[in-house]
Coordinates of C-alpha atoms in Angstrom, one line a residue:
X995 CA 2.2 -39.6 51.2
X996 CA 1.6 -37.8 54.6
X997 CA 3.9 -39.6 56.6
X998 CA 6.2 -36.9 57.0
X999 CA 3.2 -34.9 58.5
X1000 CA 3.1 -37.5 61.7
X1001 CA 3.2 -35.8 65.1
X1002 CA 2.8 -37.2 68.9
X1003 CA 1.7 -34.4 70.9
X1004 CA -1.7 -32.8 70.7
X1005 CA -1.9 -29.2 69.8
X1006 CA -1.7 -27.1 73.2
X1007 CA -4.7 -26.4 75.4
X1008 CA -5.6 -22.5 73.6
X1009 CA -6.2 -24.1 70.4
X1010 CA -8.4 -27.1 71.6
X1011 CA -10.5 -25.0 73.9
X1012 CA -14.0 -23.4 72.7
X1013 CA -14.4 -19.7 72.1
X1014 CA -17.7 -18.2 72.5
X1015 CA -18.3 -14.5 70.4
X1016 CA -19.8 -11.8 71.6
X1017 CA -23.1 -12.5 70.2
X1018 CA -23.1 -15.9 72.0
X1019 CA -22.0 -18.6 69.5
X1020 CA -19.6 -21.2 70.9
X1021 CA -17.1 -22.7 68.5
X1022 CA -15.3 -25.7 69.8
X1023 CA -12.1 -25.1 68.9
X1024 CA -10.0 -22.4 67.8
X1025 CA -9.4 -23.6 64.0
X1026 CA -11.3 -22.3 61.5
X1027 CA -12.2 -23.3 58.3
X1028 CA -11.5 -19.5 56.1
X1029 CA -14.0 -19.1 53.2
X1030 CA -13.0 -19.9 49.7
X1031 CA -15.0 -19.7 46.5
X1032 CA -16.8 -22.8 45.5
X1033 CA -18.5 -22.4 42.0
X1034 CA -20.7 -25.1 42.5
X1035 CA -24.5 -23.6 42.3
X1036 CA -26.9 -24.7 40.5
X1037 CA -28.7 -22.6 37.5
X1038 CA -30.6 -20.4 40.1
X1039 CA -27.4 -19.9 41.9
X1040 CA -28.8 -22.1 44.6
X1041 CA -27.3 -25.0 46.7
X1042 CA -27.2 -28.4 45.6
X1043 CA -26.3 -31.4 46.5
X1044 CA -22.5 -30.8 45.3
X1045 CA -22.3 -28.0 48.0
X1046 CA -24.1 -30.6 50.3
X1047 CA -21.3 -32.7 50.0
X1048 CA -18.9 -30.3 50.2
X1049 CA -19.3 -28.7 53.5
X1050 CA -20.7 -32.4 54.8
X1051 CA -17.1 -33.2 54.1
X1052 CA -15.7 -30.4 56.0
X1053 CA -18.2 -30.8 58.4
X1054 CA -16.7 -33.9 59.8
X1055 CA -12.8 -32.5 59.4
X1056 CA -12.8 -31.4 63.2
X1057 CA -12.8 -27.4 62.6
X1058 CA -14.4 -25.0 65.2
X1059 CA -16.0 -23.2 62.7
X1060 CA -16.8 -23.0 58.5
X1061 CA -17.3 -20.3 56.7
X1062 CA -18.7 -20.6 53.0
X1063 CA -17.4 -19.0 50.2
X1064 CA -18.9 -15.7 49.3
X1065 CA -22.6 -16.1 48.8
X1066 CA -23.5 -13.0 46.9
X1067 CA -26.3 -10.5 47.6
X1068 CA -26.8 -10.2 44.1
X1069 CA -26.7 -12.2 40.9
X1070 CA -25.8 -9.1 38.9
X1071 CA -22.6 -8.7 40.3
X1072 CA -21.0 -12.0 41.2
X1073 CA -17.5 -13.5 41.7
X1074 CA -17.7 -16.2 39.9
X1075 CA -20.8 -17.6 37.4
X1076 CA -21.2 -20.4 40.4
X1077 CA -21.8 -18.4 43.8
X1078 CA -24.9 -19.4 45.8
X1079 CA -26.5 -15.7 45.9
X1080 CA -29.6 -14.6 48.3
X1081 CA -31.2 -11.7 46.6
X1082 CA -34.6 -10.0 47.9
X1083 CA -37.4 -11.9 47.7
X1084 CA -35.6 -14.9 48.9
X1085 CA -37.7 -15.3 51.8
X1086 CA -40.5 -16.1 49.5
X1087 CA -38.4 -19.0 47.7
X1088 CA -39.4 -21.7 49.4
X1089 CA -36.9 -24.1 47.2
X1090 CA -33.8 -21.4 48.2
X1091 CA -34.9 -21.7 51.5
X1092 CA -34.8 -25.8 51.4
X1093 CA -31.2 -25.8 49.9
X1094 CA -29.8 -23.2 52.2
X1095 CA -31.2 -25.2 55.1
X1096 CA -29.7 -28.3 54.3
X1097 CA -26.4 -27.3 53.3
X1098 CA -26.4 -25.6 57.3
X1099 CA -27.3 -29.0 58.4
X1100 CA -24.1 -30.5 56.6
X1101 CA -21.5 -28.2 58.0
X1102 CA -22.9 -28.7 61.4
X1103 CA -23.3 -32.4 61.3
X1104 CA -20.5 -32.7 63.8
X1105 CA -20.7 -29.8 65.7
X1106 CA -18.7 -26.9 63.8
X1107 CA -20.2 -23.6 63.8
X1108 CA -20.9 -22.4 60.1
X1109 CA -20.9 -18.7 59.3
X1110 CA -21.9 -17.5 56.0
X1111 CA -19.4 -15.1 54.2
X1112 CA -21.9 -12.4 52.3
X1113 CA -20.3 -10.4 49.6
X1114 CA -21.0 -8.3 46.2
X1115 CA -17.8 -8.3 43.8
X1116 CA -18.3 -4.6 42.7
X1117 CA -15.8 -4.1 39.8
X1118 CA -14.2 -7.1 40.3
X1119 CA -17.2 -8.8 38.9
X1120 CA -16.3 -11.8 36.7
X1121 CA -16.9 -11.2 33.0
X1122 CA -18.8 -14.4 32.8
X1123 CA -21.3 -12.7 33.9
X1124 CA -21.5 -8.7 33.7
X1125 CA -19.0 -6.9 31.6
X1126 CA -20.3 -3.4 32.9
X1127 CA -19.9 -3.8 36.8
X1128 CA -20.3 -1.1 39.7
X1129 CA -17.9 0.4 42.1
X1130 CA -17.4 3.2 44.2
X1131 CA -16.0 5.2 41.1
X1132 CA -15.5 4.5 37.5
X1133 CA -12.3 3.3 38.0
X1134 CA -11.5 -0.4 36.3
X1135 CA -9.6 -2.6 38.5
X1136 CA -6.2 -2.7 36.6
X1137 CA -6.3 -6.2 34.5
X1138 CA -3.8 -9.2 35.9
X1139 CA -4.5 -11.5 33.3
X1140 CA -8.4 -11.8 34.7
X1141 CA -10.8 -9.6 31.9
X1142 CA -13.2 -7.4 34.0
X1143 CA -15.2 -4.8 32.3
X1144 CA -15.4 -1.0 33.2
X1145 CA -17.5 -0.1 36.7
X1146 CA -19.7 2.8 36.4
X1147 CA -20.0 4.6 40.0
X1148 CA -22.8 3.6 42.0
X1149 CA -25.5 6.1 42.5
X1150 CA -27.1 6.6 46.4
X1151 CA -30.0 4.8 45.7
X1152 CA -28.1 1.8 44.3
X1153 CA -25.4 1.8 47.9
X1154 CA -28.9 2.0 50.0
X1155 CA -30.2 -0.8 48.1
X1156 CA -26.4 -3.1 48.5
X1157 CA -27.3 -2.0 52.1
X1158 CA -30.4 -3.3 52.4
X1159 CA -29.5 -6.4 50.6
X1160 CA -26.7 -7.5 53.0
X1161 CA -29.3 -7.1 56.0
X1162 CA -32.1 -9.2 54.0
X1163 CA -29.7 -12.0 53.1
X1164 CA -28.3 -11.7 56.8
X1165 CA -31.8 -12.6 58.1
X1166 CA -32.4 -15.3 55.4
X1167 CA -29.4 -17.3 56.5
X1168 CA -30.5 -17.0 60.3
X1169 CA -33.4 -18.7 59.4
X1170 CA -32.0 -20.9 57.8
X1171 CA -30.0 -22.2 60.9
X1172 CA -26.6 -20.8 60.1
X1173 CA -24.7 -19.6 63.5
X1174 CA -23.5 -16.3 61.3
X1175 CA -22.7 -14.0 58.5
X1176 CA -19.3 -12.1 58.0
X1177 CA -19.4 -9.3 55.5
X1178 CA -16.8 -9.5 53.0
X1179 CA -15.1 -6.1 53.5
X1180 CA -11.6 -7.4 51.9
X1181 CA -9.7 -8.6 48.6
X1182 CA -10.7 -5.6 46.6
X1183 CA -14.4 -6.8 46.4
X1184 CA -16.7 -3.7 47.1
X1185 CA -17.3 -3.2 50.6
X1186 CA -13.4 -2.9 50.2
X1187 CA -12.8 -0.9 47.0
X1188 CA -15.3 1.6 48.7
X1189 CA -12.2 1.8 51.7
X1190 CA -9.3 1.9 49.0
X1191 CA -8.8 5.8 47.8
X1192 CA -7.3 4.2 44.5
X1193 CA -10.9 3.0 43.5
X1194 CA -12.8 5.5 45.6
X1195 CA -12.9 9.0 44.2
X1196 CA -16.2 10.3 45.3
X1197 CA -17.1 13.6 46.8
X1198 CA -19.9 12.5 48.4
X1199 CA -20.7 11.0 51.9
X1200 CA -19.0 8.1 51.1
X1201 CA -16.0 9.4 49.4
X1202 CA -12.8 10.7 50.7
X1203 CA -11.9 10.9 54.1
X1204 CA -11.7 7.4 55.8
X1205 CA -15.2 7.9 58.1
X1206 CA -17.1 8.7 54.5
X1207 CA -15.3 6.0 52.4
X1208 CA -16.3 3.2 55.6
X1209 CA -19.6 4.8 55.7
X1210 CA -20.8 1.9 53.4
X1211 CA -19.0 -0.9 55.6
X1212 CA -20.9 0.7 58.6
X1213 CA -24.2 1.0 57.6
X1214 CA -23.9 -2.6 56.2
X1215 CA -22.8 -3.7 59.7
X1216 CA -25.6 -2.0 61.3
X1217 CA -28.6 -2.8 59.4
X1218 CA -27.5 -6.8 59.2
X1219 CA -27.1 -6.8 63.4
X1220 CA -30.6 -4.9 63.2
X1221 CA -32.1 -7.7 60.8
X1222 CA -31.1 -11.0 62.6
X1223 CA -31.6 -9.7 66.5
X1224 CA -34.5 -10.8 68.2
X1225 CA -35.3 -14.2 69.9
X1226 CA -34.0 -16.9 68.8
X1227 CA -30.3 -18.7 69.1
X1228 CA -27.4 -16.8 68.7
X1229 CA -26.1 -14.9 66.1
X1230 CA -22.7 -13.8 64.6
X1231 CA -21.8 -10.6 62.6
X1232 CA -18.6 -10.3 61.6
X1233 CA -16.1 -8.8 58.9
X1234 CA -13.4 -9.7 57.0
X1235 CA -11.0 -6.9 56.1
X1236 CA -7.8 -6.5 54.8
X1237 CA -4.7 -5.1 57.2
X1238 CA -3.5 -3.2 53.9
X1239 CA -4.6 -3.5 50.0
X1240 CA -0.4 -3.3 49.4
X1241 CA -1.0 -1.1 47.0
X1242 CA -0.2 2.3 46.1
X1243 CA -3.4 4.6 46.7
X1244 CA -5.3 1.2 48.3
X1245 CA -6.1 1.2 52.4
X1246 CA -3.2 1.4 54.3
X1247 CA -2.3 -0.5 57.8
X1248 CA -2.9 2.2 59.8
X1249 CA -6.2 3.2 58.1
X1250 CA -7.6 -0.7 58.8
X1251 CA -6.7 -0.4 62.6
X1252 CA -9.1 2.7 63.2
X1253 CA -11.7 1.2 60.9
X1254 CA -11.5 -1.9 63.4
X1255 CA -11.6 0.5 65.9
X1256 CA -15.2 1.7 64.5
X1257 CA -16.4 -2.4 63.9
X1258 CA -15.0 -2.5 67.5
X1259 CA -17.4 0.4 68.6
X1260 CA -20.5 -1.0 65.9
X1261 CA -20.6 -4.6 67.7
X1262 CA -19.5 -7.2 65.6
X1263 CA -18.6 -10.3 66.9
X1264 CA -15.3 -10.9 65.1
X1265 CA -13.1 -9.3 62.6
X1266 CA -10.9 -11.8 60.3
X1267 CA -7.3 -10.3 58.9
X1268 CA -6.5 -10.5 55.4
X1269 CA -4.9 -8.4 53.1
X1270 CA -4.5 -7.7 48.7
X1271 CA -6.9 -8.0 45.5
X1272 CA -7.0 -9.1 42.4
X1273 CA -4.8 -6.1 41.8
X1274 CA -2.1 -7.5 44.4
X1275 CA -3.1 -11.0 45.3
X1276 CA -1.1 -11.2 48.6
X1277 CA -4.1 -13.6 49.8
X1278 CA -3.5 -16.4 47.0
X1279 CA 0.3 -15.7 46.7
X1280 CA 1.1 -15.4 50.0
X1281 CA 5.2 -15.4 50.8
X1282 CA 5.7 -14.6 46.6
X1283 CA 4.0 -11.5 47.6
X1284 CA 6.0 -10.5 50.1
X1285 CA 9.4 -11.2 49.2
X1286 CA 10.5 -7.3 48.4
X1287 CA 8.8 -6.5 51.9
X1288 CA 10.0 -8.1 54.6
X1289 CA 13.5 -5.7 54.1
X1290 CA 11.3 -3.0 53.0
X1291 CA 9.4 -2.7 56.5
X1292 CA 11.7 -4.6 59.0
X1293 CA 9.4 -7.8 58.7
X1294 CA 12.6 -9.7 59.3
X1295 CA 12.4 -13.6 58.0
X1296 CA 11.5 -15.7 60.7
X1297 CA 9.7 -18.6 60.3
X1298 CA 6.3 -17.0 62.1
X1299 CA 6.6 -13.8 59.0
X1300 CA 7.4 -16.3 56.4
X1301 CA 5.0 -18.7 57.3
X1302 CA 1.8 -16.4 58.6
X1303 CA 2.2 -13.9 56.2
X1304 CA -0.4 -11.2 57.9
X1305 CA -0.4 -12.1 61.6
X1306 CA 2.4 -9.2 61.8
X1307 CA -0.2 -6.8 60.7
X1308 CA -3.0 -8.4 62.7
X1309 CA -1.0 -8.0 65.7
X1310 CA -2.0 -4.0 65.4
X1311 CA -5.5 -4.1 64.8
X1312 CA -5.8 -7.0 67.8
X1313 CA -4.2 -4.2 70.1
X1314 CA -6.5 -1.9 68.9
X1315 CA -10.0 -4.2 69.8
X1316 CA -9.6 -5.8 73.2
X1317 CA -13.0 -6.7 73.3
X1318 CA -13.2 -8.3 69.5
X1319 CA -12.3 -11.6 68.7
X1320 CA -9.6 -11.8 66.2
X1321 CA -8.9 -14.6 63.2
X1322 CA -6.1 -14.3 60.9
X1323 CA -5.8 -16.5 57.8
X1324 CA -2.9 -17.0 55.4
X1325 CA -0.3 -19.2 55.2
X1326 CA -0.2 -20.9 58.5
X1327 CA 1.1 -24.6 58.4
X1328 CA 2.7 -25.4 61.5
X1329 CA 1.2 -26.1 65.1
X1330 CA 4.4 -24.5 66.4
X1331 CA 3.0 -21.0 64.6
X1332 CA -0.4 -21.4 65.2
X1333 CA -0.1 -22.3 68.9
X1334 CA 2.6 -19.3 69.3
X1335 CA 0.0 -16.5 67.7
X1336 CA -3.1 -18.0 70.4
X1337 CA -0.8 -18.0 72.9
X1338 CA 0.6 -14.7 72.3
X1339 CA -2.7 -13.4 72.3
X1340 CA -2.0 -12.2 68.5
X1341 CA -5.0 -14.0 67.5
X1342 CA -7.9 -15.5 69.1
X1343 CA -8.7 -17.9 65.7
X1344 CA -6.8 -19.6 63.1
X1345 CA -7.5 -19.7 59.6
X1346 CA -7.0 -22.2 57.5
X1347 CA -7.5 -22.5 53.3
X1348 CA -6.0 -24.6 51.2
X1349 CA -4.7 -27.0 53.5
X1350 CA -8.3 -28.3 53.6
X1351 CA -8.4 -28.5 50.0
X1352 CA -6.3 -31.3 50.1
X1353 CA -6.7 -32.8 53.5
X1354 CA -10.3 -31.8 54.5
X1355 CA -9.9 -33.3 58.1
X1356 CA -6.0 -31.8 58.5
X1357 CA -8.1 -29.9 61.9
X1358 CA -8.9 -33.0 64.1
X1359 CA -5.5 -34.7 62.8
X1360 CA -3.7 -31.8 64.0
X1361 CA -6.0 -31.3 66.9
X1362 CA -5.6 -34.9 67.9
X1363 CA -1.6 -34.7 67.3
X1364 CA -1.6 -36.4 64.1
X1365 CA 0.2 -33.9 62.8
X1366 CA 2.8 -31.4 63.5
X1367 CA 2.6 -29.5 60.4
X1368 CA -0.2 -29.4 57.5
X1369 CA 0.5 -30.3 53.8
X1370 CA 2.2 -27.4 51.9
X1371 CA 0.3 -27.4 48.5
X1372 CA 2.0 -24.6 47.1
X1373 CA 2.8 -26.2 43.9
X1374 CA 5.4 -28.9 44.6
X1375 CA 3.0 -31.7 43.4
X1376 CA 2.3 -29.7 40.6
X1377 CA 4.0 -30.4 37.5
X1378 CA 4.5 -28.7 34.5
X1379 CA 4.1 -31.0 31.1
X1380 CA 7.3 -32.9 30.1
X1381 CA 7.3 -30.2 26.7
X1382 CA 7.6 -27.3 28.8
X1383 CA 9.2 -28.5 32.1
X1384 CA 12.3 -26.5 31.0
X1385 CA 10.3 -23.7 31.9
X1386 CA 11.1 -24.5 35.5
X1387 CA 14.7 -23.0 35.8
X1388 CA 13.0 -19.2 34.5
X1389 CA 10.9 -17.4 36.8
X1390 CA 7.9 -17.8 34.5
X1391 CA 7.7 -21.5 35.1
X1392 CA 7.5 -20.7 38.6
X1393 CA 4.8 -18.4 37.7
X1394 CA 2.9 -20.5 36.1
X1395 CA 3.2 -23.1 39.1
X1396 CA 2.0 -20.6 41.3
X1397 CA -1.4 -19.7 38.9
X1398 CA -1.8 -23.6 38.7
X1399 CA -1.9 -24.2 42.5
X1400 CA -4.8 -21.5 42.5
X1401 CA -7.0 -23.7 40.0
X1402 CA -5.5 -27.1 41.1
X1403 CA -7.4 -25.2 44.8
X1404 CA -10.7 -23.9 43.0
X1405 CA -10.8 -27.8 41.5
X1406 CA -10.0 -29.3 44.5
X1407 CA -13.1 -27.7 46.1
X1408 CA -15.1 -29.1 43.1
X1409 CA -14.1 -33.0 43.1
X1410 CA -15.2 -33.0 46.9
X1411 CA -17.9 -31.9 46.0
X1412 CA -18.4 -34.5 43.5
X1413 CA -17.5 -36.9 45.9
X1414 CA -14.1 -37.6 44.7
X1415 CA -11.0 -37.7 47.3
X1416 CA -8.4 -34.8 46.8
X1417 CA -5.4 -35.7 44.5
X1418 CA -2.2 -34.3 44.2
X1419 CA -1.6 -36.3 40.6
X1420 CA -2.2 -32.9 38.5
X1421 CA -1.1 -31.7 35.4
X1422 CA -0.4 -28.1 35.4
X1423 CA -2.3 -27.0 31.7
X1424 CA -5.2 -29.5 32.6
X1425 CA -5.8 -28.2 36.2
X1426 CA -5.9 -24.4 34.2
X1427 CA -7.8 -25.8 31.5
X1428 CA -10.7 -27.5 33.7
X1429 CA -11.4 -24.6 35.8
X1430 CA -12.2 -22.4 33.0
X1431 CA -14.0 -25.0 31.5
X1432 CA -16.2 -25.6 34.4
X1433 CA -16.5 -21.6 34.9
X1434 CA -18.0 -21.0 31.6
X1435 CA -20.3 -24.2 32.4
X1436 CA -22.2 -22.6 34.8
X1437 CA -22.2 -19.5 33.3
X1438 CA -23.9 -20.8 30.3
X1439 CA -27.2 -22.3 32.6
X1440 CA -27.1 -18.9 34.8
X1441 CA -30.9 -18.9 34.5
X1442 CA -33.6 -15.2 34.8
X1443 CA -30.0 -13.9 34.6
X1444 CA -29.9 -11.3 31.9
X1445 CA -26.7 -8.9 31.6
X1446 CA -24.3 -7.9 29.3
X1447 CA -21.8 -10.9 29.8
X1448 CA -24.0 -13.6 30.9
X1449 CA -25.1 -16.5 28.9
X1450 CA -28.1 -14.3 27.0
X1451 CA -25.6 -11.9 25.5
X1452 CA -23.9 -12.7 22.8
X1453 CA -20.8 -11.0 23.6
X1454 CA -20.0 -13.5 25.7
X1455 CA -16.8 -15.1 24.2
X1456 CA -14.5 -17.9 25.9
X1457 CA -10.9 -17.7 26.8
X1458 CA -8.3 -19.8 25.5
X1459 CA -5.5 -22.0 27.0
X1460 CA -3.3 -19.5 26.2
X1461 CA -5.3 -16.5 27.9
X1462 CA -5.7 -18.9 31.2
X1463 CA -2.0 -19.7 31.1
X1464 CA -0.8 -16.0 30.6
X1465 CA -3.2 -14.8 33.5
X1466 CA -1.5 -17.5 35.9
X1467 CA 1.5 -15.7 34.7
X1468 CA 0.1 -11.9 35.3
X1469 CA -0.9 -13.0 38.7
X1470 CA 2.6 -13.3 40.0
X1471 CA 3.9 -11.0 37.9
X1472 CA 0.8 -8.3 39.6
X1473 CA 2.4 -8.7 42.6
X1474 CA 5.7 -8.3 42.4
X1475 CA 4.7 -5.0 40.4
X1476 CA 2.4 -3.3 43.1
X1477 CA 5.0 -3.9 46.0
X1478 CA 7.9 -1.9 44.1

C-alpha cells in the first residue's frame, strides 16, 4: 500500500536534531505530533485505557513531541461529549489524578515530550452537551451544518473564573508528569472568539481594541506560568493561535503578529500557527480552503503554498519573535517542504495531523528515510457507495469526500484506541454514520453532568444520516463562502 512512500535518505540534520524551549524541555526531534480531538473519555470525562492506548501508540511513532487533543477546563462547555476535562477540585481526585498520570507515562514511553492542549469551546460548544454556551458576546457562531445553541456573553466574574481554571488545570497536568500545556487560543474556540471582533462586541476591558480583546489570552498566559513554576522539571507554556480567522470581522494577519509579539513579551515557550473555525474550517480543509486565495493575495501556487497551507503566514509572526520557538501545522507531506521551512528558519517545529491517523509511526519512518513523502489521506481511499458514486463528477460529491475524510480522521483516532490498526477500506456514509453514533454514546453516560443538552435533558434529540451528510456538505461549502 505504502510502497510508493519509500525513500533512501534520512531527513536532513535540522529536523533530526533536539530543540530545547525556553522553559527547558528538550524534544528530540523537530516533528511534532499537532493535537487533534479524541472523544474517547470515560463517563467522568476521564482517561482510560482507550486513550492509554492511543497515545502509547503514538508514543512509540518517533515524534519529538505529542500534544493531546483539547482537554477542557470545564465539562460545561466542551468540544465534544468525549474530551478528558480537568475542572477545580481535580487535585483532590485522586482517580483523575491516576488516569492522567498514566496516560503521560504512555506518550513518553519512548522518549517524546507530551504537552497538554487546554481549551474551553465557548460558543462553539457541541450541542451534545450544552445548547446555551458562552462567548465573548451573544453572537451564535453562524451554523455549517454543525447545530450549536445561542452564547450568552460572559460576565467578569465568569472570564476570572475561565482564568483561573486554565492555571489550576495547568498545575494538575504538571503534576501529573506532562512536560507542558498549550492554551488553545485558535479555531474559533474562546480564547480566540474573544480575539475575533466578529464574536467580540464588548465595551468593556476585554472588548474592542486588540490589547482589551487579548486581555483574556494574557491573563490566561500569566496565571498558568504563575501556577506550574517552582522546583521541579521543566515546564512548557505555550499557545496555539491562528495567523488569521479568514473571515470577514474575525482576527486578521497582521492583528496575530502583534499579539505574538505580546506572548513573545509574556514568556511562553512556543507559539503553534494555525488558522479558521468552524465558521471557515481552513484547518480541516486545508488547500479547498484556499483555492480563491492564493490569486487574491499573491500566495502564488508552489508546491511549499499548496502543500503547507499557513507556513506563508507563519513566516510573519516567526519574524516578529526571535526569541519564540515556532511550530506550524497544516498540510505538510513532503520532507522536501518540511526540511525547506526548518532550514529557512520559517519554523522551528513541524506539525503533523492526520498523517498519523493513518500511519501513527510515519515520524521515525520519515526520520529514518523510509519515506520521502507521508500518506495523503485527503479522501482518495474514501469512496462514496456504488448508489451515489455519480455524485463524484458534481462538486457536492467532492464535498461530501472532503466531510468524510474529517470523520474517517476522528474514527481513525478511535480504532487505535481500541487497538485496531488504521484502515483505509472505508465507506463514506458508514465512516459519517459511526462518528455520530459514537458522539452521542458518550454523551448519553456524561455522568454529574447536568445542562440543557446533555444526557439529563430531554431536549436532547439525535441527528440523522441525512443531517450528518448535509453538514459534511456545509463544511465545504462554509468555506468557500467566507473567503469571497
Amino acid at each position: 500500500l505504502f510502497g510508493f512512500f519509500v525513500a533512501t535518505n534520512a531527513m536532513g540534520e535540522i529536523a533530526r536534531s533536539p530543540l530545547e524551549l525556553p522553559c527547558g524541555v528538550q524534544l528530540p526531534n523537530r516533528l511534532v505530533k499537532a493535537a487533534m480531538t479524541e472523544g474517547l473519555a470515560d463517563a467522568f470525562s476521564r482517561p482510560g485505557d482507550a486513550l492509554f492506548q492511543l497515545y502509547r501508540t503514538w508514543g512509540q511513532g518517533g515524534c519529538g513531541a505529542l500534544i493531546s487533543g483539547n482537554i477542557q477546563i470545564d465539562r460545561r462547555y466542551m468540544e465534544r461529549p468525549g474530551n478528558v476535562a480537568i475542572e477545580p477540585g481535580a487535585a483532590g481526585d485522586q482517580a483523575l489524578l491516576d488516569s492522567l498520570k498514566k496516560m503521560a507515562e504512555a506518550g513518553k514511553c519512548e522518549g517524546s515530550a507530551f504537552i497538554v492542549q487546554l481549551g474551553h469551546a465557548g460558543r462553539q460548544t457541541t450541542y451534545m452537551v450544552n445548547k446555551h454556551p458562552v462567548g465573548p458576546s451573544a453572537v451564535k457562531s453562524q451554523p455549517i451544518g454543525v447545530p450549536m445553541g445561542d452564547p450568552r456573553a460572559m460576565t467578569l466574574g465568569e472570564i476570572r473564573d475561565a482564568v483561573t481554571r486554565f492555571a489550576t488545570a495547568a498545575k494538575v497536568c504538571r503534576d501529573a508528569g506532562f512536560d507542558g500545556v498549550q492554551l488553545h487560543a485558535a479555531h474559533g474556540y474562546l480564547l480566540s472568539s474573544f480575539l475575533a471582533p466578529r464574536a467580540n462586541r464588548r465595551t468593556d476591558e476585554y472588548g474592542g481594541t486588540l490589547d482589551n480583546r487579548a486581555r483574556f489570552l494574557l491573563e490566561a498566559v500569566k496565571e498558568a506560568k504563575q501556577a506550574v513554576s517552582g522546583a521541579g522539571p521543566p515546564f512548557a507554556v505555550g499557545v496555539k493561535l491562528n495567523c488569521s480567522d479568514f473571515l470577514k470581522g474575525g482576527l486578521e494577519h497582521d492583528e496575530a503578529i502583534q499579539v505574538a509579539r505580546w506572548l513573545e513579551d509574556a514568556g511562553v515557550d512556543f507559539i503553534e500557527v494555525s488558522g479558521g473555525s468552524y465558521e471557515n474550517p481552513s484547518m480541516m480543509l486545508g488547500p479547498e480552503a484556499f483555492k480563491d486565495m492564493t490569486s487574491v493575495r499573491g500566495l502564488g501556487t508552489s508546491t511549499q503554498i499548496r502543500e503547507a497551507y499557513f507556513l506563508h503566514f507563519a513566516k510573519d509572526i516567526k519574524a516578529a519573535v526571535p526569541r519564540t520557538p515556532v511550530m506550524v501545522t497544516g498540510g505538510f507531506r513532503s520532507k522536501q517542504v518540511m526540511e525547506a521551512a526548518l532550514a529557512g528558519g520559517d519554523a522551528d517545529m513541524i506539525g503533523l495531523g492526520r498523517p498519523l491517523c493513518g500511519m501513527p509511526d510515519a515520524c521515525k519512518r520519515m526520520l529514518k528515510g523510509e519515506l520521502d513523502v507521508l500518506p495523503r489521506y485527503e479522501g482518495e481511499d474514501l469512496r462514496l457507495p456504488w448508489y451515489l458514486r455519480w455524485l463524484q463528477y458534481v462538486m457536492v460529491g467532492n464535498l461530501l469526500k472532503l466531510g468524510a475524510t474529517q470523520a474517517w480522521t476522528y474514527n481513525s483516532i478511535i480504532r487505535m484506541g481500541q487497538g485496531k490498526a488504521p484502515t483505509t477500506q472505508v465507506n463514506l456514509l458508514g465512516e459519517l454514520q459511526a462518528f455520530q453514533k459514537h458522539d452521542e454514546g458518550k454523551a448519553a453516560v456524561l455522568n454529574n453532568l447536568d445542562t440543557v443538552g446533555s444526557h439529563t435533558n430531554p431536549e436532547k434529540k439525535g441527528v440523522s444520516t441525512l443531517v450528518v451528510v448535509m453538514a459534511a456538505v456545509a463544511i465545504g461549502l462554509a468555506a468557500r463562502k467566507a473567503l469571497r
